[in-house]
mmCIF file of C-alpha atoms in Angstrom:
data_model
loop_
_atom_site.group_PDB
_atom_site.id
_atom_site.type_symbol
_atom_site.label_atom_id
_atom_site.label_comp_id
_atom_site.label_asym_id
_atom_site.label_seq_id
_atom_site.Cartn_x
_atom_site.Cartn_y
_atom_site.Cartn_z
ATOM 1 C CA UNK A 19 26.855 111.402 69.391
ATOM 2 C CA UNK A 20 24.770 114.698 68.876
ATOM 3 C CA UNK A 21 22.974 113.705 72.362
ATOM 4 C CA UNK A 22 26.276 113.356 73.851
ATOM 5 C CA UNK A 23 27.512 116.802 72.608
ATOM 6 C CA UNK A 24 24.536 118.496 74.000
ATOM 7 C CA UNK A 25 24.948 116.887 77.419
ATOM 8 C CA UNK A 26 28.546 118.231 77.567
ATOM 9 C CA UNK A 27 27.507 121.609 76.329
ATOM 10 C CA UNK A 28 24.834 121.926 78.882
ATOM 11 C CA UNK A 29 27.696 120.619 81.777
ATOM 12 C CA UNK A 30 30.481 122.896 80.837
ATOM 13 C CA UNK A 31 29.143 125.895 79.184
ATOM 14 C CA UNK A 32 28.098 127.401 82.284
ATOM 15 C CA UNK A 33 31.411 126.487 83.860
ATOM 16 C CA UNK A 34 33.079 128.277 81.025
ATOM 17 C CA UNK A 35 30.988 131.423 81.459
ATOM 18 C CA UNK A 36 31.558 131.315 85.212
ATOM 19 C CA UNK A 37 35.371 131.511 84.607
ATOM 20 C CA UNK A 38 35.217 134.107 82.057
ATOM 21 C CA UNK A 39 33.220 135.980 84.251
ATOM 22 C CA UNK A 40 35.306 135.486 87.498
ATOM 23 C CA UNK A 41 38.319 136.674 85.211
ATOM 24 C CA UNK A 42 36.425 139.787 84.109
ATOM 25 C CA UNK A 43 35.780 140.898 87.732
ATOM 26 C CA UNK A 44 39.368 139.999 89.223
ATOM 27 C CA UNK A 45 41.523 140.601 86.039
ATOM 28 C CA UNK A 46 42.457 144.204 87.417
ATOM 29 C CA UNK A 47 43.411 142.719 90.945
ATOM 30 C CA UNK A 48 45.525 139.907 89.376
ATOM 31 C CA UNK A 49 47.391 142.210 86.898
ATOM 32 C CA UNK A 50 48.209 144.393 89.881
ATOM 33 C CA UNK A 51 49.595 141.731 91.670
ATOM 34 C CA UNK A 52 51.674 140.271 88.947
ATOM 35 C CA UNK A 53 52.836 143.753 88.242
ATOM 36 C CA UNK A 54 53.865 144.246 91.851
ATOM 37 C CA UNK A 55 55.404 140.682 91.699
ATOM 38 C CA UNK A 56 57.491 141.733 88.600
ATOM 39 C CA UNK A 57 58.599 145.279 90.182
ATOM 40 C CA UNK A 58 59.566 143.435 93.298
ATOM 41 C CA UNK A 59 61.580 140.474 92.292
ATOM 42 C CA UNK A 60 62.817 141.671 88.715
ATOM 43 C CA UNK A 61 63.184 145.416 88.856
ATOM 44 C CA UNK A 62 64.345 146.390 92.361
ATOM 45 C CA UNK A 63 67.840 145.051 93.578
ATOM 46 C CA UNK A 64 67.387 146.073 97.111
ATOM 47 C CA UNK A 65 64.885 147.332 99.834
ATOM 48 C CA UNK A 66 66.588 150.111 101.168
ATOM 49 C CA UNK A 67 66.891 153.424 99.752
ATOM 50 C CA UNK A 68 70.446 154.740 98.922
ATOM 51 C CA UNK A 69 71.800 157.230 101.008
ATOM 52 C CA UNK A 70 69.380 157.294 103.690
ATOM 53 C CA UNK A 71 69.472 155.157 106.998
ATOM 54 C CA UNK A 72 66.510 154.860 109.116
ATOM 55 C CA UNK A 73 66.071 153.476 112.590
ATOM 56 C CA UNK A 74 64.309 150.241 112.756
ATOM 57 C CA UNK A 75 60.553 150.093 112.725
ATOM 58 C CA UNK A 76 59.175 149.872 116.307
ATOM 59 C CA UNK A 77 61.880 151.995 117.943
ATOM 60 C CA UNK A 78 61.044 155.266 119.997
ATOM 61 C CA UNK A 79 62.116 157.273 116.978
ATOM 62 C CA UNK A 80 60.406 155.049 114.540
ATOM 63 C CA UNK A 81 57.084 153.809 115.750
ATOM 64 C CA UNK A 82 55.252 150.866 113.780
ATOM 65 C CA UNK A 83 52.976 152.629 111.236
ATOM 66 C CA UNK A 84 49.845 150.261 112.502
ATOM 67 C CA UNK A 85 50.084 151.152 116.080
ATOM 68 C CA UNK A 86 50.403 154.884 115.316
ATOM 69 C CA UNK A 87 47.570 154.452 113.151
ATOM 70 C CA UNK A 88 45.483 153.120 115.856
ATOM 71 C CA UNK A 89 46.514 155.501 118.349
ATOM 72 C CA UNK A 90 45.879 158.459 116.082
ATOM 73 C CA UNK A 91 42.612 157.477 114.987
ATOM 74 C CA UNK A 92 41.653 157.815 118.527
ATOM 75 C CA UNK A 93 42.783 161.563 118.684
ATOM 76 C CA UNK A 94 41.090 162.136 115.501
ATOM 77 C CA UNK A 95 38.171 160.723 116.771
ATOM 78 C CA UNK A 96 38.076 163.133 119.903
ATOM 79 C CA UNK A 97 39.064 166.136 117.862
ATOM 80 C CA UNK A 98 36.560 165.637 115.040
ATOM 81 C CA UNK A 99 33.735 164.435 117.443
ATOM 82 C CA UNK A 100 31.456 162.942 116.178
ATOM 83 C CA UNK A 101 31.611 162.690 112.149
ATOM 84 C CA UNK A 102 35.175 162.418 111.817
ATOM 85 C CA UNK A 103 37.417 164.479 109.461
ATOM 86 C CA UNK A 104 35.899 163.168 106.330
ATOM 87 C CA UNK A 105 36.363 160.775 103.570
ATOM 88 C CA UNK A 106 39.583 160.281 101.940
ATOM 89 C CA UNK A 107 41.567 162.092 104.801
ATOM 90 C CA UNK A 108 43.078 159.283 107.040
ATOM 91 C CA UNK A 109 43.913 155.367 106.845
ATOM 92 C CA UNK A 110 42.290 155.027 103.451
ATOM 93 C CA UNK A 111 43.635 154.592 99.907
ATOM 94 C CA UNK A 112 42.653 158.191 98.552
ATOM 95 C CA UNK A 113 44.602 159.738 101.814
ATOM 96 C CA UNK A 114 47.717 157.343 100.770
ATOM 97 C CA UNK A 115 47.554 158.273 97.182
ATOM 98 C CA UNK A 116 46.819 161.993 97.656
ATOM 99 C CA UNK A 117 48.809 162.638 100.959
ATOM 100 C CA UNK A 118 46.352 163.819 103.425
ATOM 101 C CA UNK A 119 47.070 166.868 105.626
ATOM 102 C CA UNK A 120 46.198 165.066 108.418
ATOM 103 C CA UNK A 121 49.340 162.914 108.493
ATOM 104 C CA UNK A 122 51.193 166.414 108.910
ATOM 105 C CA UNK A 123 48.806 167.567 111.450
ATOM 106 C CA UNK A 124 49.468 164.787 113.652
ATOM 107 C CA UNK A 125 52.914 164.137 112.930
ATOM 108 C CA UNK A 126 52.855 161.094 111.062
ATOM 109 C CA UNK A 127 54.925 162.101 108.081
ATOM 110 C CA UNK A 128 58.113 161.058 109.909
ATOM 111 C CA UNK A 129 56.776 157.588 110.631
ATOM 112 C CA UNK A 130 58.333 154.856 108.419
ATOM 113 C CA UNK A 131 55.420 153.804 105.978
ATOM 114 C CA UNK A 132 53.648 156.749 106.617
ATOM 115 C CA UNK A 133 55.936 159.390 105.225
ATOM 116 C CA UNK A 134 55.130 161.128 101.806
ATOM 117 C CA UNK A 135 56.898 159.854 98.691
ATOM 118 C CA UNK A 136 60.442 160.491 98.261
ATOM 119 C CA UNK A 137 61.975 161.602 94.941
ATOM 120 C CA UNK A 138 63.039 159.209 92.489
ATOM 121 C CA UNK A 139 66.924 158.084 92.458
ATOM 122 C CA UNK A 140 68.788 156.760 89.534
ATOM 123 C CA UNK A 141 68.525 153.251 90.889
ATOM 124 C CA UNK A 142 64.975 153.105 92.291
ATOM 125 C CA UNK A 143 61.720 154.669 90.929
ATOM 126 C CA UNK A 144 59.886 157.252 93.403
ATOM 127 C CA UNK A 145 57.837 155.289 96.188
ATOM 128 C CA UNK A 146 54.336 155.388 96.952
ATOM 129 C CA UNK A 147 53.504 157.851 99.516
ATOM 130 C CA UNK A 148 52.425 156.307 102.755
ATOM 131 C CA UNK A 149 52.154 152.801 101.648
ATOM 132 C CA UNK A 150 51.321 151.816 105.112
ATOM 133 C CA UNK A 151 48.380 153.742 105.499
ATOM 134 C CA UNK A 152 45.972 150.990 104.229
ATOM 135 C CA UNK A 153 47.786 148.668 106.706
ATOM 136 C CA UNK A 154 44.455 148.102 108.675
ATOM 137 C CA UNK A 155 40.908 149.073 108.451
ATOM 138 C CA UNK A 156 39.340 150.343 111.826
ATOM 139 C CA UNK A 157 41.535 153.425 112.182
ATOM 140 C CA UNK A 158 39.976 154.749 108.617
ATOM 141 C CA UNK A 159 36.639 154.155 109.756
ATOM 142 C CA UNK A 160 37.171 156.159 113.231
ATOM 143 C CA UNK A 161 39.225 158.632 111.532
ATOM 144 C CA UNK A 162 37.231 159.621 108.499
ATOM 145 C CA UNK A 163 33.869 158.840 109.715
ATOM 146 C CA UNK A 164 33.754 159.424 113.511
ATOM 147 C CA UNK A 165 32.263 157.699 116.235
ATOM 148 C CA UNK A 166 28.996 157.633 114.697
ATOM 149 C CA UNK A 167 30.525 155.626 111.591
ATOM 150 C CA UNK A 168 32.290 153.286 114.092
ATOM 151 C CA UNK A 169 29.224 152.552 115.771
ATOM 152 C CA UNK A 170 27.381 151.959 112.736
ATOM 153 C CA UNK A 171 29.950 149.957 111.194
ATOM 154 C CA UNK A 172 30.432 147.828 114.122
ATOM 155 C CA UNK A 173 26.484 147.410 114.445
ATOM 156 C CA UNK A 174 26.342 146.369 110.598
ATOM 157 C CA UNK A 175 28.917 143.816 111.317
ATOM 158 C CA UNK A 176 27.283 142.535 114.402
ATOM 159 C CA UNK A 177 24.296 142.066 112.335
ATOM 160 C CA UNK A 178 26.202 139.862 109.867
ATOM 161 C CA UNK A 179 27.690 137.765 112.518
ATOM 162 C CA UNK A 180 24.334 137.169 114.171
ATOM 163 C CA UNK A 181 22.614 136.075 111.161
ATOM 164 C CA UNK A 182 25.473 133.675 110.190
ATOM 165 C CA UNK A 183 25.578 132.271 113.790
ATOM 166 C CA UNK A 184 21.770 131.653 113.557
ATOM 167 C CA UNK A 185 21.992 130.108 110.096
ATOM 168 C CA UNK A 186 24.945 127.823 110.956
ATOM 169 C CA UNK A 187 22.661 126.162 113.707
ATOM 170 C CA UNK A 188 20.057 125.196 110.919
ATOM 171 C CA UNK A 189 20.628 121.458 109.852
ATOM 172 C CA UNK A 190 17.926 121.263 107.104
ATOM 173 C CA UNK A 191 20.514 119.911 104.841
ATOM 174 C CA UNK A 192 24.051 118.538 105.095
ATOM 175 C CA UNK A 193 25.439 120.448 102.188
ATOM 176 C CA UNK A 194 23.880 123.754 103.197
ATOM 177 C CA UNK A 195 24.794 123.284 106.938
ATOM 178 C CA UNK A 196 28.580 122.839 105.998
ATOM 179 C CA UNK A 197 28.329 125.806 103.641
ATOM 180 C CA UNK A 198 27.022 128.183 106.480
ATOM 181 C CA UNK A 199 29.621 126.933 108.949
ATOM 182 C CA UNK A 200 32.200 127.804 106.540
ATOM 183 C CA UNK A 201 30.982 130.872 105.619
ATOM 184 C CA UNK A 202 30.762 131.724 109.570
ATOM 185 C CA UNK A 203 34.719 130.781 109.869
ATOM 186 C CA UNK A 204 35.450 133.079 106.961
ATOM 187 C CA UNK A 205 33.342 135.837 108.738
ATOM 188 C CA UNK A 206 35.478 135.211 111.631
ATOM 189 C CA UNK A 207 38.873 135.123 109.879
ATOM 190 C CA UNK A 208 37.765 138.410 107.725
ATOM 191 C CA UNK A 209 37.032 139.973 111.092
ATOM 192 C CA UNK A 210 40.291 139.086 112.721
ATOM 193 C CA UNK A 211 42.309 140.100 109.377
ATOM 194 C CA UNK A 212 40.592 143.599 109.390
ATOM 195 C CA UNK A 213 42.633 144.418 112.427
ATOM 196 C CA UNK A 214 45.835 144.192 110.404
ATOM 197 C CA UNK A 215 44.879 144.963 106.717
ATOM 198 C CA UNK A 216 42.294 146.935 104.827
ATOM 199 C CA UNK A 217 40.266 143.712 104.520
ATOM 200 C CA UNK A 218 36.661 145.265 103.868
ATOM 201 C CA UNK A 219 37.660 147.575 101.065
ATOM 202 C CA UNK A 220 40.329 145.769 99.518
ATOM 203 C CA UNK A 221 39.406 143.886 96.117
ATOM 204 C CA UNK A 222 39.114 141.512 94.960
ATOM 205 C CA UNK A 223 38.944 139.557 98.379
ATOM 206 C CA UNK A 224 36.037 141.841 99.733
ATOM 207 C CA UNK A 225 33.986 140.687 96.713
ATOM 208 C CA UNK A 226 34.224 136.995 97.476
ATOM 209 C CA UNK A 227 33.572 137.738 101.338
ATOM 210 C CA UNK A 228 30.428 139.509 100.474
ATOM 211 C CA UNK A 229 29.510 136.969 97.884
ATOM 212 C CA UNK A 230 29.677 134.125 100.472
ATOM 213 C CA UNK A 231 27.736 136.189 103.149
ATOM 214 C CA UNK A 232 24.967 137.231 100.608
ATOM 215 C CA UNK A 233 24.441 133.698 99.570
ATOM 216 C CA UNK A 234 23.824 132.748 103.232
ATOM 217 C CA UNK A 235 21.491 135.753 103.764
ATOM 218 C CA UNK A 236 19.525 134.584 100.567
ATOM 219 C CA UNK A 237 19.138 131.277 101.996
ATOM 220 C CA UNK A 238 17.838 132.581 105.078
ATOM 221 C CA UNK A 239 15.607 134.870 103.473
ATOM 222 C CA UNK A 240 14.054 132.390 101.243
ATOM 223 C CA UNK A 241 13.659 129.536 104.170
ATOM 224 C CA UNK A 242 11.711 132.568 106.220
ATOM 225 C CA UNK A 243 9.785 133.811 103.278
ATOM 226 C CA UNK A 244 6.044 132.512 103.265
ATOM 227 C CA UNK A 245 4.818 129.799 101.015
ATOM 228 C CA UNK A 246 3.097 130.722 97.788
ATOM 229 C CA UNK A 247 -0.546 130.229 97.896
#
């Protein structure tokens, strides 16, 4: 009986410890998501703002926020060549929470999703300032870090993609080969998603993304490391 108990503990204690660790890492993101669910489906009775009529998104009077982020980031990249406007100034969480003056300067304060927060009404709490400011990733890189930052980040992602491509061609082990192929597909999906979300600085999913990429990089390093004498 004692032997079976020890075997059971050896098998499941690491699993339990891993679950506790994952809960500790992702608890903030999970609790925030649950809070948003409660706020959206239980507290709010509607989507619109009482007394305010806005033209449909995508019309000439109300261009889509994501399109404006891309086009304006190019303008900022030119005006603030080559280092950009600085961190926390455009397209990032900080620029959204502490409303950036650049949104006024480039006339984005009238775009739905990029406007500053309105005052609370009796039936609805105050809105978050510029909730769509983090609706994509690359405009923040170009706007805040300029052409040099954009080139550096693209080079970094290209190096990761090249490493994953090379590793996916290794067939030393069937399980590892499958894992490397999956990592490459995750990388491709993340790149595609980054064009329409703040993928690479959005916890907890960015943690999982770099965890997978890091495991493949570690496997590549161990395979190429010289054998001990």
